[in-house]
């Protein structure tokens, strides 16, 4: 049975509802969803969850998913955001075909529906000020009071509403309200505002309108006009559902089913456009696509893959109660994907010069190195080895602690895919005492990949050849916030991590990366996954560290899950 098959391991309560609707033929078996962003900021990883749910359900049930811009508030919305949102949805791997819609395209229709409600005695023009409306609304424990303007005649309401549209009244002087129930236990049903006057040009309708529909009024109508069957939104809209239903019932229109799910919260992260906007506008980050931002644009620039994000969204599932997801899970999904596909390379972030004193001066060997031990089909490349190399400064200690398997005076290590070397001495800066160079000998009989080269030592280091290396800037990132829940600090800005970005210059990269282009990803051996930043140009290479290699979550999984 097809239905049964769908109730598989990745089933969720939304799928169950849709299946029932298909079985009962509620919408003629159709499934039509939409992703409805408001273009007042960039999309973030929480939106990715919503995108995956909406587009994913449509695909799974052979239906359609629209992209709809919920552009009803001209004050904060901009065309730049529209373009960014489209790019992000496309990058995540979803296609809305020719169904790119805007709530603003329906403004005229919304207006006609409003007239219909006025004529039915279900909407009225109110002259109370915004403050008075708030005061009259009452509270959760006290019923609201009816506005003195509530019982205007239909004719008077029609005339006033027309004049509102014509621009005859000042902002804030009048609104159109639905006439529902001022004593309802649900505050959303206490005569909610449908239109307010805003003498602000709109990014699409320009100066055509000076009255703008409120979200609750516009949203359900947009869903209905587009023939949506399942209007999937986050839990905070649960209390708005009676209003969603009321508008569509009063107008007797096609009536989608609204279904609410828990929004994504991530530890060490804020996911609210208002807060993200503040980070950008007050300069705490370097724009919406700063690699520390949880925006799709930021994650992309950081080196995330769409596959990793989609996999993450699949794994967190869809639930009806709020929770916080460990950001370690997102990083785990990323590592899992990059481990399979990122070619390996050697890079030295904090270089220390190593001279192999018994290696001939002008000799260069091209050593064969595998591109990805996880995937032999990715082949191998040649990496030059010569007398002067760089290793990581942190891989040498003049005075090593117990259990040190890296380089130290008199100790041996293997250079990855090359030879075993032994430290014979150091050169120091006469003034600071800092080690500036390490002198080693190599053992010619230990070449990797040769039958006789198999002698083993405990430590293996990555390295690059000085004469062949490329220079690069590497940006290391840490969490943007110091607390798992940045909001518990009062003002989330107070727990920004002052060390969330560390820039290293003069890093050395193996020469095979000379043609790397922005967006390309690599695993730098022992250091993590890195992605070429868009600030790179020509020989001026800039890398972002996408994520380190250490995977806390993998251990949790092996133990049988969190
Ligand atoms: P924010 O709370 O960040 O300001 P929003 O809800 O105002 O977001 P919209 O552009 O209105 O942003 O959201 C578009 C869709 O994405 C909505 O259906 C909304 O429910 C959903 N969405 C927003 N944030 C999340 C989240 N954290 N997890 C899941 N879905 C989300
Ligand atoms: Mg919203």
XYZ file of C-alpha atoms and ligand atoms in Angstrom:
594
model
C 0.000 0.000 0.000
C 1.402 3.292 -1.032
C 0.146 5.112 2.043
C 1.803 2.611 4.330
C 5.139 2.971 2.576
C 5.072 6.672 3.293
C 4.577 6.058 6.986
C 8.200 5.013 7.071
C 10.990 5.993 9.426
C 10.952 9.622 8.331
C 7.243 10.005 8.831
C 5.912 12.957 10.761
C 2.582 14.301 11.894
C 2.234 16.623 8.912
C 2.587 13.705 6.498
C -0.049 11.838 8.476
C -2.470 14.732 8.108
C -1.804 15.036 4.391
C -2.241 11.304 3.915
C -5.609 11.449 5.633
C -6.629 14.379 3.438
C -5.657 12.394 0.373
C -7.572 9.366 1.601
C -10.691 11.429 2.284
C -10.250 13.324 -0.971
C -10.385 16.629 0.883
C -8.647 18.592 -1.869
C -9.288 16.208 -4.712
C -6.093 14.413 -3.718
C -4.006 17.495 -4.451
C -1.034 18.637 -2.360
C 0.003 22.227 -2.889
C 2.215 24.010 -0.366
C 4.062 27.315 -0.337
C 7.082 28.886 1.266
C 6.058 32.435 2.245
C 9.037 34.567 3.304
C 8.673 38.198 4.145
C 11.411 40.013 2.179
C 12.702 41.945 5.172
C 15.983 40.111 5.681
C 18.029 37.155 4.498
C 16.918 33.588 5.031
C 18.456 31.633 7.883
C 18.811 27.971 8.791
C 15.354 28.048 10.414
C 13.870 29.043 7.086
C 15.778 26.152 5.525
C 13.745 23.834 7.747
C 10.527 25.402 6.493
C 11.743 25.277 2.876
C 12.662 21.601 3.167
C 9.297 20.790 4.732
C 7.236 22.677 2.170
C 9.128 21.726 -0.970
C 9.830 18.258 0.415
C 6.167 17.440 1.073
C 5.144 18.719 -2.347
C 7.769 16.531 -4.003
C 6.924 13.506 -1.906
C 3.215 13.679 -2.726
C 3.632 14.646 -6.369
C 2.367 18.160 -5.700
C 3.614 21.702 -6.083
C 5.207 24.292 -3.850
C 4.991 28.031 -4.539
C 7.465 30.680 -3.575
C 5.447 33.562 -2.265
C 6.793 36.834 -0.984
C 4.646 38.040 1.848
C 5.329 41.661 1.091
C 2.615 43.461 2.990
C 4.793 45.770 5.065
C 6.530 48.320 2.825
C 8.404 49.867 5.752
C 10.978 47.095 6.121
C 10.925 45.301 2.808
C 13.392 45.613 -0.012
C 14.046 44.210 -3.470
C 17.579 43.207 -2.401
C 16.041 40.688 -0.023
C 13.799 39.257 -2.735
C 16.819 38.482 -4.904
C 18.788 37.031 -2.008
C 15.888 34.802 -0.984
C 15.494 33.415 -4.498
C 19.193 32.690 -4.749
C 19.154 30.886 -1.408
C 16.124 28.710 -2.148
C 17.603 27.758 -5.512
C 20.970 27.001 -3.944
C 19.301 24.735 -1.399
C 18.133 22.735 -4.396
C 14.470 23.664 -4.738
C 12.553 24.837 -7.755
C 9.310 26.808 -7.714
C 8.984 26.693 -11.492
C 7.005 29.676 -12.718
C 5.164 30.003 -9.414
C 6.882 33.064 -8.018
C 4.146 35.075 -6.354
C 3.820 38.234 -4.328
C 1.087 39.073 -1.855
C 1.285 42.570 -3.314
C 0.010 41.187 -6.630
C -3.261 40.456 -4.847
C -3.741 43.865 -3.212
C -6.633 44.754 -5.507
C -8.293 41.416 -4.828
C -7.796 41.781 -1.079
C -9.477 45.163 -1.331
C -12.477 43.664 -3.104
C -12.756 40.998 -0.417
C -12.645 43.688 2.247
C -15.531 45.485 0.548
C -17.373 42.183 0.579
C -16.901 41.841 4.335
C -17.976 45.444 4.931
C -21.111 44.832 2.904
C -21.822 41.731 4.967
C -21.541 43.828 8.123
C -18.376 41.956 9.105
C -15.855 44.785 8.925
C -15.819 48.439 9.965
C -13.695 51.532 9.858
C -12.463 52.484 13.306
C -11.291 55.984 14.274
C -9.636 54.935 17.523
C -5.924 55.676 17.697
C -3.453 52.759 17.802
C -3.016 53.320 21.550
C -6.750 53.326 22.155
C -7.194 50.172 20.119
C -4.614 48.493 22.281
C -6.295 49.707 25.427
C -9.741 48.592 24.265
C -8.448 45.159 23.354
C -8.295 44.020 26.963
C -5.989 41.314 28.237
C -5.886 37.548 28.571
C -7.904 37.845 31.783
C -10.120 40.793 30.860
C -12.490 40.989 27.922
C -12.063 43.822 25.451
C -14.442 46.729 24.960
C -16.237 47.544 21.769
C -15.125 50.613 19.875
C -17.673 53.433 19.723
C -17.287 53.250 15.931
C -18.094 49.569 15.731
C -21.683 49.954 14.686
C -21.280 52.320 11.778
C -23.604 51.677 8.851
C -22.403 49.703 5.876
C -22.667 52.837 3.717
C -20.580 54.921 6.078
C -17.959 52.173 6.276
C -17.818 51.825 2.505
C -17.378 55.551 2.080
C -14.709 55.863 4.733
C -12.780 52.839 3.495
C -12.793 54.209 -0.033
C -11.460 57.498 1.272
C -8.780 55.675 3.269
C -7.619 54.152 0.027
C -7.747 57.542 -1.705
C -5.255 58.907 0.792
C -7.595 61.380 2.465
C -6.619 60.440 6.020
C -3.447 60.630 8.028
C -1.452 57.588 9.079
C -2.786 56.200 12.325
C -6.089 58.053 12.134
C -8.227 55.152 10.919
C -8.060 51.413 10.348
C -10.346 48.761 8.923
C -11.207 46.048 11.432
C -12.977 42.740 11.264
C -16.107 42.632 13.389
C -15.771 39.417 15.332
C -15.929 39.260 19.121
C -14.380 41.677 21.618
C -14.877 39.184 24.436
C -13.256 36.243 22.712
C -10.771 34.307 24.811
C -8.444 34.542 21.804
C -7.042 38.071 21.530
C -6.568 37.612 17.787
C -10.358 37.398 17.429
C -11.044 40.721 19.175
C -11.808 42.694 16.045
C -8.357 42.401 14.478
C -7.081 45.181 12.250
C -7.221 44.313 8.558
C -5.814 47.512 7.020
C -3.747 50.390 8.253
C -2.752 53.619 6.525
C 0.937 53.804 5.599
C 2.050 56.546 3.273
C 5.109 54.623 2.264
C 6.048 53.479 -1.240
C 6.153 49.736 -1.793
C 9.023 47.896 -3.556
C 6.592 46.605 -6.176
C 3.429 48.701 -6.134
C 5.268 52.005 -5.621
C 2.753 54.727 -4.702
C -0.343 52.885 -5.799
C -1.450 52.093 -2.255
C -1.456 53.965 1.005
C -3.436 51.334 2.877
C -1.718 48.025 3.483
C -3.213 44.702 4.585
C -2.185 43.125 7.870
C -0.465 39.734 7.856
C -3.438 37.684 9.080
C -5.749 39.203 6.514
C -3.338 38.839 3.607
C -1.878 35.462 4.381
C -4.948 33.241 4.274
C -6.298 35.078 1.242
C -3.004 34.571 -0.608
C -3.075 30.866 0.261
C -6.652 30.647 -0.955
C -6.072 32.548 -4.199
C -3.162 30.239 -5.053
C -5.186 27.114 -4.345
C -2.866 26.029 -1.547
C -4.024 22.861 0.199
C -1.746 22.745 3.226
C -0.564 26.008 4.734
C 2.333 25.000 6.917
C 3.652 27.508 9.422
C 5.369 27.758 12.782
C 3.701 27.280 16.158
C 3.266 30.933 17.005
C 0.497 30.997 14.410
C -1.562 28.380 16.205
C -3.516 31.134 17.975
C -4.065 32.822 14.636
C -5.658 29.786 13.042
C -9.210 30.657 14.175
C -8.803 33.985 12.430
C -7.323 32.353 9.325
C -10.394 30.129 9.257
C -12.828 32.936 10.048
C -11.798 35.124 7.093
C -11.994 32.263 4.613
C -15.293 30.996 5.998
C -16.935 34.421 6.009
C -15.884 34.961 2.405
C -16.721 31.370 1.514
C -13.422 30.869 -0.333
C -11.221 27.861 -1.048
C -10.005 26.975 2.421
C -6.521 25.478 2.895
C -5.710 23.641 6.093
C -3.249 25.458 8.323
C -0.795 23.163 10.109
C 1.706 24.408 12.679
C 5.082 22.882 13.545
C 7.838 23.843 15.987
C 10.347 26.323 14.651
C 14.009 25.450 14.655
C 16.101 26.810 17.493
C 19.843 26.165 17.438
C 22.240 26.392 20.345
C 24.792 29.244 20.266
C 22.717 30.905 17.568
C 20.028 33.554 17.200
C 17.403 32.909 14.534
C 15.275 35.959 14.335
C 15.491 38.360 11.467
C 15.173 41.275 13.821
C 18.267 40.140 15.715
C 20.206 39.200 12.612
C 19.396 42.601 11.132
C 20.814 44.189 14.244
C 24.055 42.218 13.952
C 24.420 43.461 10.389
C 23.296 47.040 10.863
C 25.297 47.675 13.988
C 28.404 46.168 12.413
C 28.935 43.201 14.750
C 29.412 41.065 11.646
C 30.550 41.837 8.153
C 27.202 41.700 6.337
C 24.420 39.144 5.895
C 26.810 36.611 4.358
C 29.444 36.865 7.054
C 30.553 33.231 7.486
C 29.638 33.413 11.179
C 26.009 34.190 10.400
C 23.356 31.432 10.496
C 21.955 32.814 7.261
C 21.908 30.575 4.214
C 24.216 33.094 2.526
C 26.587 32.975 5.501
C 26.572 29.181 5.667
C 27.215 28.991 1.922
C 30.158 31.361 2.183
C 31.443 29.419 5.158
C 31.549 26.289 2.989
C 28.350 24.464 3.902
C 26.848 22.279 1.187
C 23.127 22.260 0.366
C 23.200 18.485 0.881
C 24.454 18.883 4.456
C 21.734 21.401 5.262
C 18.997 19.289 3.701
C 20.244 16.228 5.542
C 20.233 18.183 8.802
C 16.648 19.291 8.191
C 15.633 15.712 7.523
C 17.275 14.482 10.718
C 15.835 17.062 13.080
C 12.390 16.008 11.941
C 9.140 17.860 12.398
C 7.529 18.153 15.787
C 4.752 19.991 17.522
C 6.693 21.229 20.546
C 9.590 23.636 20.778
C 13.113 22.449 21.442
C 16.687 23.532 20.906
C 18.845 21.568 18.484
C 22.546 21.177 19.285
C 24.581 23.068 16.689
C 26.948 20.081 16.865
C 24.388 18.108 14.868
C 24.481 20.632 12.040
C 28.273 20.477 12.015
C 28.159 16.695 12.109
C 25.949 16.596 9.010
C 28.399 18.912 7.305
C 31.447 16.796 8.156
C 29.683 13.663 7.058
C 29.086 15.201 3.631
C 32.467 16.891 3.227
C 34.331 13.804 4.351
C 32.943 12.029 1.306
C 33.518 14.720 -1.242
C 36.163 17.244 -0.193
C 39.552 16.570 -1.787
C 42.411 16.500 0.701
C 45.259 18.977 0.571
C 48.108 20.062 2.790
C 48.256 23.532 4.263
C 50.368 24.961 7.038
C 48.617 27.709 8.936
C 51.425 28.818 11.235
C 54.589 27.888 9.375
C 57.845 26.781 10.939
C 60.764 26.275 8.575
C 62.305 22.805 8.422
C 65.596 22.221 6.637
C 66.426 18.618 5.764
C 70.149 18.875 5.940
C 70.942 15.568 4.204
C 68.531 16.180 1.298
C 70.205 17.458 -1.887
C 69.779 21.144 -2.445
C 68.328 21.290 -5.934
C 66.405 18.023 -5.762
C 62.594 18.024 -6.025
C 60.527 14.832 -5.797
C 56.960 14.752 -6.961
C 55.229 12.517 -4.439
C 51.992 10.774 -5.205
C 49.265 11.640 -2.700
C 45.691 10.308 -2.665
C 42.959 12.929 -3.030
C 40.498 11.229 -0.726
C 41.090 8.002 1.193
C 37.288 7.662 1.499
C 36.886 7.622 -2.269
C 39.637 6.135 -4.460
C 37.763 7.307 -7.567
C 38.879 10.825 -6.684
C 42.376 9.802 -7.728
C 45.670 11.256 -6.648
C 47.898 14.242 -7.273
C 51.592 15.025 -7.143
C 52.985 17.094 -4.320
C 56.550 18.473 -4.501
C 58.984 17.560 -1.736
C 62.291 19.385 -1.331
C 65.046 20.264 1.114
C 63.225 23.166 2.781
C 59.715 22.630 4.050
C 57.211 24.134 6.413
C 55.461 22.319 9.192
C 52.969 23.664 11.701
C 54.636 25.643 14.483
C 52.437 23.785 16.942
C 53.836 20.461 15.758
C 57.266 21.195 17.208
C 58.229 21.508 20.875
C 61.727 22.049 22.056
C 60.711 20.756 25.433
C 57.898 18.283 24.748
C 55.448 17.128 27.378
C 54.891 13.437 28.130
C 53.085 11.570 25.377
C 54.238 13.951 22.646
C 54.409 12.157 19.315
C 55.147 15.135 17.158
C 58.523 16.673 16.408
C 61.056 17.496 19.140
C 64.860 17.382 19.395
C 66.066 13.836 18.762
C 62.571 12.594 17.854
C 61.277 11.104 14.633
C 58.029 11.767 12.797
C 56.672 10.811 9.411
C 55.918 13.537 6.931
C 52.610 12.591 5.341
C 53.105 10.612 2.087
C 56.868 11.298 2.280
C 59.696 10.273 4.591
C 60.507 9.852 8.230
C 62.572 12.761 9.490
C 64.495 13.230 12.710
C 65.127 16.524 14.461
C 68.847 17.202 14.846
C 68.820 20.781 16.079
C 67.188 24.193 16.042
C 68.050 27.745 15.057
C 66.819 30.487 17.351
C 66.244 34.164 17.112
C 69.145 35.646 19.073
C 66.966 38.315 20.624
C 63.659 36.576 21.412
C 64.880 33.008 21.796
C 62.095 31.858 19.494
C 62.820 28.810 17.349
C 62.977 30.048 13.743
C 64.123 26.911 12.008
C 64.378 23.209 12.727
C 67.165 21.113 11.253
C 66.357 17.513 10.436
C 67.741 14.535 8.602
C 65.533 12.254 6.562
C 65.754 8.495 6.241
C 65.805 7.754 2.467
C 64.657 4.187 3.138
C 61.271 5.260 4.499
C 59.538 6.689 1.468
C 55.768 6.224 1.726
C 54.184 3.883 -0.753
C 57.384 1.957 -1.453
C 57.770 -1.661 -0.316
C 60.718 -0.878 1.930
C 59.266 2.400 3.242
C 56.929 0.905 5.799
C 58.815 1.614 9.029
C 56.349 3.108 11.467
C 56.576 5.997 13.887
C 53.800 7.364 16.047
C 53.406 10.852 14.650
C 52.532 11.925 11.111
C 52.702 15.600 10.200
C 51.433 17.597 7.260
C 53.904 19.845 5.462
C 54.472 21.933 2.357
C 57.587 22.663 0.321
C 58.796 26.217 0.841
C 59.852 26.880 -2.742
C 56.551 25.594 -4.168
C 54.002 26.712 -1.625
C 51.284 29.277 -2.264
C 50.662 31.963 0.279
C 47.191 32.392 1.649
C 45.084 34.108 4.234
C 43.050 31.769 6.409
C 40.073 32.847 8.500
C 39.252 30.693 11.488
C 35.824 30.963 13.039
C 34.467 30.193 16.432
C 30.888 30.386 17.646
C 29.411 33.853 17.350
C 27.957 33.619 20.868
C 29.452 32.408 24.106
C 26.245 30.979 25.552
C 24.108 28.087 24.308
C 21.124 30.402 24.670
C 22.283 33.904 23.702
C 18.965 35.390 24.799
C 19.399 34.487 28.432
C 22.035 37.235 28.651
C 19.279 39.831 28.550
C 20.634 41.572 25.501
C 22.025 38.898 23.183
C 24.699 41.349 22.021
C 26.287 41.064 25.478
C 27.326 37.478 24.887
C 28.932 37.915 21.482
C 32.193 36.006 21.351
C 34.995 38.567 20.948
C 37.197 35.859 19.399
C 34.760 34.519 16.842
C 37.106 35.452 13.989
C 40.849 34.909 13.830
C 42.686 35.913 10.676
C 45.977 34.196 9.834
C 48.161 35.648 7.119
C 51.223 34.083 5.515
C 49.795 30.574 5.631
C 51.374 28.149 3.142
C 49.305 25.918 0.869
C 50.387 23.123 -1.448
C 50.739 24.303 -5.071
C 47.998 22.068 -6.497
C 45.492 24.628 -5.213
C 46.741 27.433 -7.414
C 43.600 27.464 -9.566
C 41.128 27.077 -6.709
C 38.083 29.267 -7.132
C 35.657 30.769 -4.601
C 33.276 28.185 -3.236
C 35.663 25.256 -3.701
C 36.072 23.114 -0.610
C 38.992 21.084 0.693
C 40.007 19.128 3.706
C 43.323 20.451 4.917
C 44.898 17.441 6.567
C 44.611 17.469 10.358
C 43.112 20.984 10.313
C 39.559 20.716 9.098
C 37.474 21.635 6.096
C 38.130 24.883 4.284
C 36.432 26.809 1.539
C 37.833 29.419 -0.837
C 36.304 32.767 0.059
C 34.887 35.209 -2.433
C 37.537 37.711 -1.278
C 40.088 35.578 -3.168
C 41.359 36.898 -6.442
C 44.076 35.473 -8.629
C 47.109 34.592 -6.559
C 45.606 36.251 -3.483
C 44.006 33.201 -1.878
C 41.637 33.495 1.064
C 40.191 30.456 2.837
C 37.441 30.152 5.417
C 37.588 27.318 7.835
C 34.222 25.671 7.373
C 34.495 23.335 10.336
C 37.207 21.570 12.283
C 37.692 17.809 12.122
C 36.738 17.095 15.706
C 33.267 15.651 15.814
C 31.668 15.546 19.232
C 28.389 14.375 17.732
C 29.812 11.306 15.981
C 30.667 9.871 19.402
C 27.184 10.534 20.700
C 25.768 8.720 17.692
C 27.974 5.675 18.097
C 26.775 5.392 21.681
C 23.238 5.124 20.433
C 22.032 8.654 19.971
C 21.369 11.600 22.233
P 11.935 35.554 12.038
O 11.237 35.005 13.237
O 13.329 35.074 11.861
O 11.832 37.021 11.910
P 9.782 35.167 10.284
O 8.855 34.097 10.721
O 9.361 36.542 10.513
O 11.204 34.883 10.823
P 9.197 34.845 7.535
O 9.895 35.426 6.389
O 7.829 35.310 7.854
O 10.140 35.033 8.770
O 9.221 33.268 7.455
C 8.917 32.536 6.320
C 8.555 31.146 6.744
O 9.636 30.551 7.441
C 7.374 31.152 7.685
O 6.484 30.150 7.284
C 7.974 30.865 9.019
O 7.068 30.191 9.839
C 9.192 30.029 8.662
N 10.236 30.156 9.683
C 10.785 31.287 10.158
N 11.683 31.030 11.125
C 11.705 29.674 11.269
C 12.412 28.766 12.119
N 13.301 29.187 13.024
N 12.178 27.450 11.974
C 11.302 27.001 11.066
N 10.601 27.787 10.247
C 10.784 29.120 10.338
Mg 6.894 36.042 9.750
